[in-house]
Amino acid sequence: MLKKSIKHEFRATSRVMLPVYLAILALSVVTHFAQRVIDSQNSSDFLRTVALLTMVIFFIGLAAVGLSVIALAATRFYRSFLSDEGYLTMTLPVNTHKLISSRLIVSVVWYALTALVCLLSVFLMAMNSGDWSRFFRGFGSFVREVWKMLPDLETNMLLGMILCAVELFLCLVLGAALASLLLYAAMAIGHSFNRHKKALSVVFGLVFYYATQIAAVVSAIWIIGGLFAKYERAYAMDYLLEPSMTPYNLIIGVALALLAAACVLFYFLTHYFLTRKLNLE
């Protein structure tokens, strides 16, 4: 049932996101030629003005694409659970955990695709055909050099680097999930009240956002900073003789654990208020 819910959610959201992606990619190509107009000394003032406006619109479009995926995640959750459609959704023979998880998984995938599309758009805007060939040659050379270095690394160092890469990837995934779960929890709590539901959802969203930011700063200073200082002293004398990824694995691991804890908190807040406190009247 989870697969069917995910498939349905992808079908509904792709009608919005795919045209948005095509629009920003097309705009990046137009902006690429606008940049050439600006660089050309033979361009008239009118063409330069149009080209500058095109570039401004492109960067505004990039920001809009990033905001659109967040807005879509919030809109889909609201329509599915908190609007009149919520009566139908909550009566479906599907576990509430699966309903929330399907929305969350789809939103995380769209976050990742949005980041890739925005990055590709910037490349299309900034790079000429010759730049692309140099980029791929440089990237290929980098991969070959890294591949040559791997046999020379000690086993512990290599495993530490792999673990570090995995931890960083999971941090990105959980960070994207947290962005949606924060919105879900705020809306679920806001709609448990009898009046001013949307306003209260915004208030709880701001409270949760600033609370997570404060918690992140405090964690970085007291927990992660303390670990780094401890291992910096421990490895200060012999780090050059025996390099180790252990300090970085521990520091990123703590950040990963904190993100996981925040995701679990907001997930169960969402589930509790949807199943026990939801007020659709």
mmCIF file of C-alpha atoms in Angstrom:
data_model
loop_
_atom_site.group_PDB
_atom_site.id
_atom_site.type_symbol
_atom_site.label_atom_id
_atom_site.label_comp_id
_atom_site.label_asym_id
_atom_site.label_seq_id
_atom_site.Cartn_x
_atom_site.Cartn_y
_atom_site.Cartn_z
ATOM 1 C CA MET A 1 0.000 0.000 0.000
ATOM 2 C CA LEU A 2 2.941 2.306 0.645
ATOM 3 C CA LYS A 3 4.121 1.838 -2.956
ATOM 4 C CA LYS A 4 0.687 2.757 -4.301
ATOM 5 C CA SER A 5 0.541 5.837 -2.098
ATOM 6 C CA ILE A 6 4.015 6.929 -3.242
ATOM 7 C CA LYS A 7 3.074 6.333 -6.881
ATOM 8 C CA HIS A 8 -0.095 8.404 -6.516
ATOM 9 C CA GLU A 9 1.835 11.199 -4.777
ATOM 10 C CA PHE A 10 4.491 11.283 -7.495
ATOM 11 C CA ARG A 11 1.799 11.446 -10.160
ATOM 12 C CA ALA A 12 0.106 14.380 -8.430
ATOM 13 C CA THR A 13 3.269 16.367 -7.693
ATOM 14 C CA SER A 14 5.022 15.754 -11.030
ATOM 15 C CA ARG A 15 2.322 17.808 -12.765
ATOM 16 C CA VAL A 16 3.671 20.811 -10.886
ATOM 17 C CA MET A 17 7.406 20.144 -10.594
ATOM 18 C CA LEU A 18 8.211 18.893 -14.097
ATOM 19 C CA PRO A 19 6.916 22.064 -15.846
ATOM 20 C CA VAL A 20 8.824 24.129 -13.247
ATOM 21 C CA TYR A 21 12.038 22.237 -14.039
ATOM 22 C CA LEU A 22 11.555 22.627 -17.790
ATOM 23 C CA ALA A 23 10.889 26.357 -17.350
ATOM 24 C CA ILE A 24 14.060 27.032 -15.309
ATOM 25 C CA LEU A 25 16.209 24.948 -17.683
ATOM 26 C CA ALA A 26 14.829 26.827 -20.686
ATOM 27 C CA LEU A 27 15.385 30.126 -18.889
ATOM 28 C CA SER A 28 18.988 29.136 -18.139
ATOM 29 C CA VAL A 29 19.644 28.643 -21.874
ATOM 30 C CA VAL A 30 18.107 32.042 -22.652
ATOM 31 C CA THR A 31 20.190 33.614 -19.878
ATOM 32 C CA HIS A 32 23.338 32.029 -21.332
ATOM 33 C CA PHE A 33 22.820 33.955 -24.576
ATOM 34 C CA ALA A 34 21.844 37.067 -22.601
ATOM 35 C CA GLN A 35 25.207 36.877 -20.869
ATOM 36 C CA ARG A 36 26.908 36.824 -24.275
ATOM 37 C CA VAL A 37 24.996 39.967 -25.210
ATOM 38 C CA ILE A 38 26.264 41.672 -22.056
ATOM 39 C CA ASP A 39 29.863 40.591 -22.761
ATOM 40 C CA SER A 40 29.703 41.771 -26.375
ATOM 41 C CA GLN A 41 30.963 45.301 -26.994
ATOM 42 C CA ASN A 42 28.745 45.640 -30.071
ATOM 43 C CA SER A 43 25.469 45.293 -28.173
ATOM 44 C CA SER A 44 23.141 48.264 -27.933
ATOM 45 C CA ASP A 45 22.028 49.715 -24.616
ATOM 46 C CA PHE A 46 18.531 48.342 -25.162
ATOM 47 C CA LEU A 47 19.809 44.775 -25.691
ATOM 48 C CA ARG A 48 22.069 45.070 -22.659
ATOM 49 C CA THR A 49 19.138 46.209 -20.532
ATOM 50 C CA VAL A 50 16.993 43.294 -21.736
ATOM 51 C CA ALA A 51 19.866 40.876 -21.092
ATOM 52 C CA LEU A 52 20.374 42.210 -17.562
ATOM 53 C CA LEU A 53 16.659 41.849 -16.826
ATOM 54 C CA THR A 54 16.822 38.287 -18.136
ATOM 55 C CA MET A 55 19.658 37.470 -15.742
ATOM 56 C CA VAL A 56 17.747 38.991 -12.826
ATOM 57 C CA ILE A 57 14.678 36.950 -13.745
ATOM 58 C CA PHE A 58 16.832 33.805 -13.927
ATOM 59 C CA PHE A 59 18.202 34.214 -10.393
ATOM 60 C CA ILE A 60 14.732 35.044 -9.081
ATOM 61 C CA GLY A 61 13.531 31.904 -10.866
ATOM 62 C CA LEU A 62 16.180 29.802 -9.120
ATOM 63 C CA ALA A 63 14.957 31.044 -5.752
ATOM 64 C CA ALA A 64 11.347 30.418 -6.820
ATOM 65 C CA VAL A 65 12.155 26.820 -7.791
ATOM 66 C CA GLY A 66 13.664 26.201 -4.353
ATOM 67 C CA LEU A 67 10.649 27.719 -2.620
ATOM 68 C CA SER A 68 8.186 25.921 -4.889
ATOM 69 C CA VAL A 69 9.230 22.457 -3.721
ATOM 70 C CA ILE A 70 8.766 23.525 -0.072
ATOM 71 C CA ALA A 71 5.405 25.109 -0.882
ATOM 72 C CA LEU A 72 4.344 21.974 -2.749
ATOM 73 C CA ALA A 73 5.222 19.749 0.216
ATOM 74 C CA ALA A 74 3.129 21.950 2.517
ATOM 75 C CA THR A 75 0.248 22.195 0.038
ATOM 76 C CA ARG A 76 0.077 18.454 -0.575
ATOM 77 C CA PHE A 77 0.068 17.736 3.167
ATOM 78 C CA TYR A 78 -2.640 20.329 3.770
ATOM 79 C CA ARG A 79 -4.892 19.024 1.004
ATOM 80 C CA SER A 80 -4.403 15.382 1.963
ATOM 81 C CA PHE A 81 -4.990 15.690 5.710
ATOM 82 C CA LEU A 82 -6.265 19.113 6.759
ATOM 83 C CA SER A 83 -8.749 20.229 4.082
ATOM 84 C CA ASP A 84 -12.091 18.644 3.190
ATOM 85 C CA GLU A 85 -10.106 15.919 1.444
ATOM 86 C CA GLY A 86 -8.812 14.951 4.887
ATOM 87 C CA TYR A 87 -12.130 13.244 5.693
ATOM 88 C CA LEU A 88 -11.546 10.872 2.778
ATOM 89 C CA THR A 89 -7.840 10.412 3.457
ATOM 90 C CA MET A 90 -8.326 9.488 7.109
ATOM 91 C CA THR A 91 -11.017 6.934 6.254
ATOM 92 C CA LEU A 92 -8.848 5.080 3.732
ATOM 93 C CA PRO A 93 -7.822 1.539 4.758
ATOM 94 C CA VAL A 94 -4.196 2.703 4.964
ATOM 95 C CA ASN A 95 -2.072 3.081 8.063
ATOM 96 C CA THR A 96 -1.454 6.729 8.976
ATOM 97 C CA HIS A 97 2.273 6.007 9.178
ATOM 98 C CA LYS A 98 2.233 4.970 5.519
ATOM 99 C CA LEU A 99 0.274 8.053 4.505
ATOM 100 C CA ILE A 100 2.762 10.368 6.212
ATOM 101 C CA SER A 101 5.767 8.378 4.996
ATOM 102 C CA SER A 102 4.644 8.469 1.361
ATOM 103 C CA ARG A 103 4.368 12.276 1.433
ATOM 104 C CA LEU A 104 7.712 12.533 3.192
ATOM 105 C CA ILE A 105 9.559 10.223 0.779
ATOM 106 C CA VAL A 106 8.195 12.027 -2.261
ATOM 107 C CA SER A 107 9.099 15.437 -0.852
ATOM 108 C CA VAL A 108 12.687 14.326 -0.127
ATOM 109 C CA VAL A 109 13.047 13.031 -3.702
ATOM 110 C CA TRP A 110 11.791 16.356 -5.080
ATOM 111 C CA TYR A 111 14.247 18.235 -2.845
ATOM 112 C CA ALA A 112 17.113 16.207 -4.313
ATOM 113 C CA LEU A 113 15.906 16.637 -7.904
ATOM 114 C CA THR A 114 15.421 20.370 -7.350
ATOM 115 C CA ALA A 115 19.009 20.744 -6.139
ATOM 116 C CA LEU A 116 20.298 18.874 -9.204
ATOM 117 C CA VAL A 117 18.139 20.879 -11.619
ATOM 118 C CA CYS A 118 19.226 24.191 -10.083
ATOM 119 C CA LEU A 119 22.880 23.151 -10.303
ATOM 120 C CA LEU A 120 22.445 22.091 -13.929
ATOM 121 C CA SER A 121 20.689 25.385 -14.682
ATOM 122 C CA VAL A 122 23.638 27.367 -13.312
ATOM 123 C CA PHE A 123 26.042 25.294 -15.425
ATOM 124 C CA LEU A 124 23.937 25.831 -18.549
ATOM 125 C CA MET A 125 23.835 29.549 -17.885
ATOM 126 C CA ALA A 126 27.529 30.007 -17.107
ATOM 127 C CA MET A 127 29.399 27.512 -19.290
ATOM 128 C CA ASN A 128 30.180 27.550 -23.015
ATOM 129 C CA SER A 129 30.618 24.409 -25.133
ATOM 130 C CA GLY A 130 34.392 24.504 -24.607
ATOM 131 C CA ASP A 131 33.901 24.840 -20.855
ATOM 132 C CA TRP A 132 31.858 21.648 -20.800
ATOM 133 C CA SER A 133 34.616 19.623 -22.460
ATOM 134 C CA ARG A 134 37.233 21.020 -20.060
ATOM 135 C CA PHE A 135 34.925 20.302 -17.123
ATOM 136 C CA PHE A 136 34.456 16.647 -18.053
ATOM 137 C CA ARG A 137 38.181 16.210 -18.768
ATOM 138 C CA GLY A 138 39.035 17.763 -15.402
ATOM 139 C CA PHE A 139 36.467 15.637 -13.589
ATOM 140 C CA GLY A 140 37.781 12.506 -15.307
ATOM 141 C CA SER A 141 41.359 13.380 -14.295
ATOM 142 C CA PHE A 142 40.221 13.946 -10.699
ATOM 143 C CA VAL A 143 38.494 10.543 -10.567
ATOM 144 C CA ARG A 144 41.569 8.806 -12.004
ATOM 145 C CA GLU A 145 43.891 10.473 -9.492
ATOM 146 C CA VAL A 146 41.618 9.507 -6.599
ATOM 147 C CA TRP A 147 41.465 5.936 -7.904
ATOM 148 C CA LYS A 148 45.271 5.801 -8.027
ATOM 149 C CA MET A 149 45.505 7.068 -4.432
ATOM 150 C CA LEU A 150 43.129 4.476 -2.957
ATOM 151 C CA PRO A 151 45.587 1.512 -2.903
ATOM 152 C CA ASP A 152 48.131 3.667 -1.011
ATOM 153 C CA LEU A 153 45.697 4.518 1.797
ATOM 154 C CA GLU A 154 45.649 2.494 4.986
ATOM 155 C CA THR A 155 42.562 0.358 5.533
ATOM 156 C CA ASN A 156 41.413 2.360 8.562
ATOM 157 C CA MET A 157 41.799 5.641 6.697
ATOM 158 C CA LEU A 158 39.909 4.343 3.647
ATOM 159 C CA LEU A 159 37.072 2.939 5.755
ATOM 160 C CA GLY A 160 36.907 6.220 7.664
ATOM 161 C CA MET A 161 36.593 8.206 4.424
ATOM 162 C CA ILE A 162 33.842 5.898 3.169
ATOM 163 C CA LEU A 163 32.004 6.183 6.485
ATOM 164 C CA CYS A 164 32.383 9.972 6.375
ATOM 165 C CA ALA A 165 30.853 10.093 2.878
ATOM 166 C CA VAL A 166 27.946 7.879 3.960
ATOM 167 C CA GLU A 167 27.326 10.017 7.045
ATOM 168 C CA LEU A 168 27.337 13.226 4.998
ATOM 169 C CA PHE A 169 24.864 11.708 2.520
ATOM 170 C CA LEU A 170 22.543 10.636 5.336
ATOM 171 C CA CYS A 171 22.807 14.120 6.858
ATOM 172 C CA LEU A 172 21.583 15.602 3.567
ATOM 173 C CA VAL A 173 18.681 13.132 3.409
ATOM 174 C CA LEU A 174 17.646 13.739 7.011
ATOM 175 C CA GLY A 175 18.039 17.496 6.580
ATOM 176 C CA ALA A 176 15.609 17.399 3.651
ATOM 177 C CA ALA A 177 13.228 15.190 5.624
ATOM 178 C CA LEU A 178 13.404 17.560 8.598
ATOM 179 C CA ALA A 179 12.373 20.513 6.414
ATOM 180 C CA SER A 180 9.133 18.709 5.506
ATOM 181 C CA LEU A 181 8.488 17.186 8.921
ATOM 182 C CA LEU A 182 8.780 20.599 10.552
ATOM 183 C CA LEU A 183 6.040 21.886 8.241
ATOM 184 C CA TYR A 184 3.901 18.792 8.798
ATOM 185 C CA ALA A 185 4.100 19.040 12.596
ATOM 186 C CA ALA A 186 3.349 22.780 12.604
ATOM 187 C CA MET A 187 0.265 22.346 10.395
ATOM 188 C CA ALA A 188 -0.967 19.291 12.300
ATOM 189 C CA ILE A 189 -0.732 21.127 15.629
ATOM 190 C CA GLY A 190 -2.214 24.353 14.228
ATOM 191 C CA HIS A 191 -5.234 22.477 12.889
ATOM 192 C CA SER A 192 -5.942 20.889 16.254
ATOM 193 C CA PHE A 193 -7.413 24.202 17.425
ATOM 194 C CA ASN A 194 -10.946 25.393 16.762
ATOM 195 C CA ARG A 195 -10.059 28.825 15.360
ATOM 196 C CA HIS A 196 -7.223 30.572 13.499
ATOM 197 C CA LYS A 197 -5.832 27.256 12.309
ATOM 198 C CA LYS A 198 -3.715 28.598 9.449
ATOM 199 C CA ALA A 199 -2.361 31.462 11.517
ATOM 200 C CA LEU A 200 -1.446 29.106 14.340
ATOM 201 C CA SER A 201 0.216 26.764 11.829
ATOM 202 C CA VAL A 202 2.453 29.641 10.740
ATOM 203 C CA VAL A 203 3.202 30.517 14.366
ATOM 204 C CA PHE A 204 4.151 26.939 15.242
ATOM 205 C CA GLY A 205 6.208 26.716 12.054
ATOM 206 C CA LEU A 206 8.224 29.777 13.054
ATOM 207 C CA VAL A 207 8.610 28.505 16.618
ATOM 208 C CA PHE A 208 9.854 25.113 15.413
ATOM 209 C CA TYR A 209 12.178 26.702 12.866
ATOM 210 C CA TYR A 210 13.877 29.015 15.344
ATOM 211 C CA ALA A 211 13.956 26.275 17.988
ATOM 212 C CA THR A 212 15.820 23.951 15.609
ATOM 213 C CA GLN A 213 18.215 26.742 14.652
ATOM 214 C CA ILE A 214 18.981 27.500 18.303
ATOM 215 C CA ALA A 215 19.391 23.781 19.036
ATOM 216 C CA ALA A 216 21.754 23.448 16.051
ATOM 217 C CA VAL A 217 23.914 26.354 17.248
ATOM 218 C CA VAL A 218 24.016 25.070 20.829
ATOM 219 C CA SER A 219 24.872 21.557 19.616
ATOM 220 C CA ALA A 220 27.608 22.874 17.340
ATOM 221 C CA ILE A 221 29.187 24.869 20.168
ATOM 222 C CA TRP A 222 28.852 22.507 23.115
ATOM 223 C CA ILE A 223 28.699 18.997 21.674
ATOM 224 C CA ILE A 224 30.370 19.003 18.247
ATOM 225 C CA GLY A 225 32.803 21.769 19.223
ATOM 226 C CA GLY A 226 33.719 19.905 22.401
ATOM 227 C CA LEU A 227 34.371 16.674 20.498
ATOM 228 C CA PHE A 228 36.497 18.454 17.931
ATOM 229 C CA ALA A 229 38.570 20.177 20.616
ATOM 230 C CA LYS A 230 39.051 16.891 22.460
ATOM 231 C CA TYR A 231 40.273 14.997 19.421
ATOM 232 C CA GLU A 232 42.287 17.944 18.157
ATOM 233 C CA ARG A 233 44.316 17.766 21.366
ATOM 234 C CA ALA A 234 44.537 13.992 21.178
ATOM 235 C CA TYR A 235 45.805 14.000 17.585
ATOM 236 C CA ALA A 236 47.797 17.235 17.691
ATOM 237 C CA MET A 237 51.131 15.486 18.273
ATOM 238 C CA ASP A 238 50.892 12.442 16.023
ATOM 239 C CA TYR A 239 48.284 13.353 13.387
ATOM 240 C CA LEU A 240 50.887 13.844 10.663
ATOM 241 C CA LEU A 241 52.488 10.530 11.530
ATOM 242 C CA GLU A 242 49.223 8.577 11.687
ATOM 243 C CA PRO A 243 46.279 10.374 10.030
ATOM 244 C CA SER A 244 42.827 9.292 11.136
ATOM 245 C CA MET A 245 39.235 10.086 10.149
ATOM 246 C CA THR A 246 37.932 9.136 13.610
ATOM 247 C CA PRO A 247 37.370 12.728 14.854
ATOM 248 C CA TYR A 248 35.436 13.648 11.728
ATOM 249 C CA ASN A 249 33.426 10.416 11.782
ATOM 250 C CA LEU A 250 32.410 11.119 15.382
ATOM 251 C CA ILE A 251 31.571 14.772 14.773
ATOM 252 C CA ILE A 252 29.461 14.046 11.665
ATOM 253 C CA GLY A 253 27.952 11.062 13.487
ATOM 254 C CA VAL A 254 26.791 13.316 16.330
ATOM 255 C CA ALA A 255 25.269 15.741 13.808
ATOM 256 C CA LEU A 256 23.550 12.797 12.127
ATOM 257 C CA ALA A 257 22.171 11.569 15.452
ATOM 258 C CA LEU A 258 20.823 15.034 16.288
ATOM 259 C CA LEU A 259 19.125 15.307 12.881
ATOM 260 C CA ALA A 260 17.629 11.838 13.331
ATOM 261 C CA ALA A 261 16.320 12.783 16.785
ATOM 262 C CA ALA A 262 14.698 15.955 15.407
ATOM 263 C CA CYS A 263 13.099 13.990 12.556
ATOM 264 C CA VAL A 264 11.705 11.401 14.965
ATOM 265 C CA LEU A 265 10.331 14.129 17.248
ATOM 266 C CA PHE A 266 8.525 16.023 14.479
ATOM 267 C CA TYR A 267 7.327 12.791 12.844
ATOM 268 C CA PHE A 268 5.627 11.525 15.988
ATOM 269 C CA LEU A 269 4.240 14.977 16.756
ATOM 270 C CA THR A 270 2.667 14.923 13.285
ATOM 271 C CA HIS A 271 1.328 11.406 13.724
ATOM 272 C CA TYR A 272 -0.065 12.089 17.206
ATOM 273 C CA PHE A 273 -1.926 15.270 16.266
ATOM 274 C CA LEU A 274 -3.279 13.756 13.034
ATOM 275 C CA THR A 275 -4.631 10.655 14.759
ATOM 276 C CA ARG A 276 -5.642 12.054 18.171
ATOM 277 C CA LYS A 277 -6.171 15.823 17.941
ATOM 278 C CA LEU A 278 -7.130 16.605 14.338
ATOM 279 C CA ASN A 279 -10.014 19.061 14.054
ATOM 280 C CA LEU A 280 -11.422 19.366 10.508
ATOM 281 C CA GLU A 281 -14.502 21.374 11.471
#
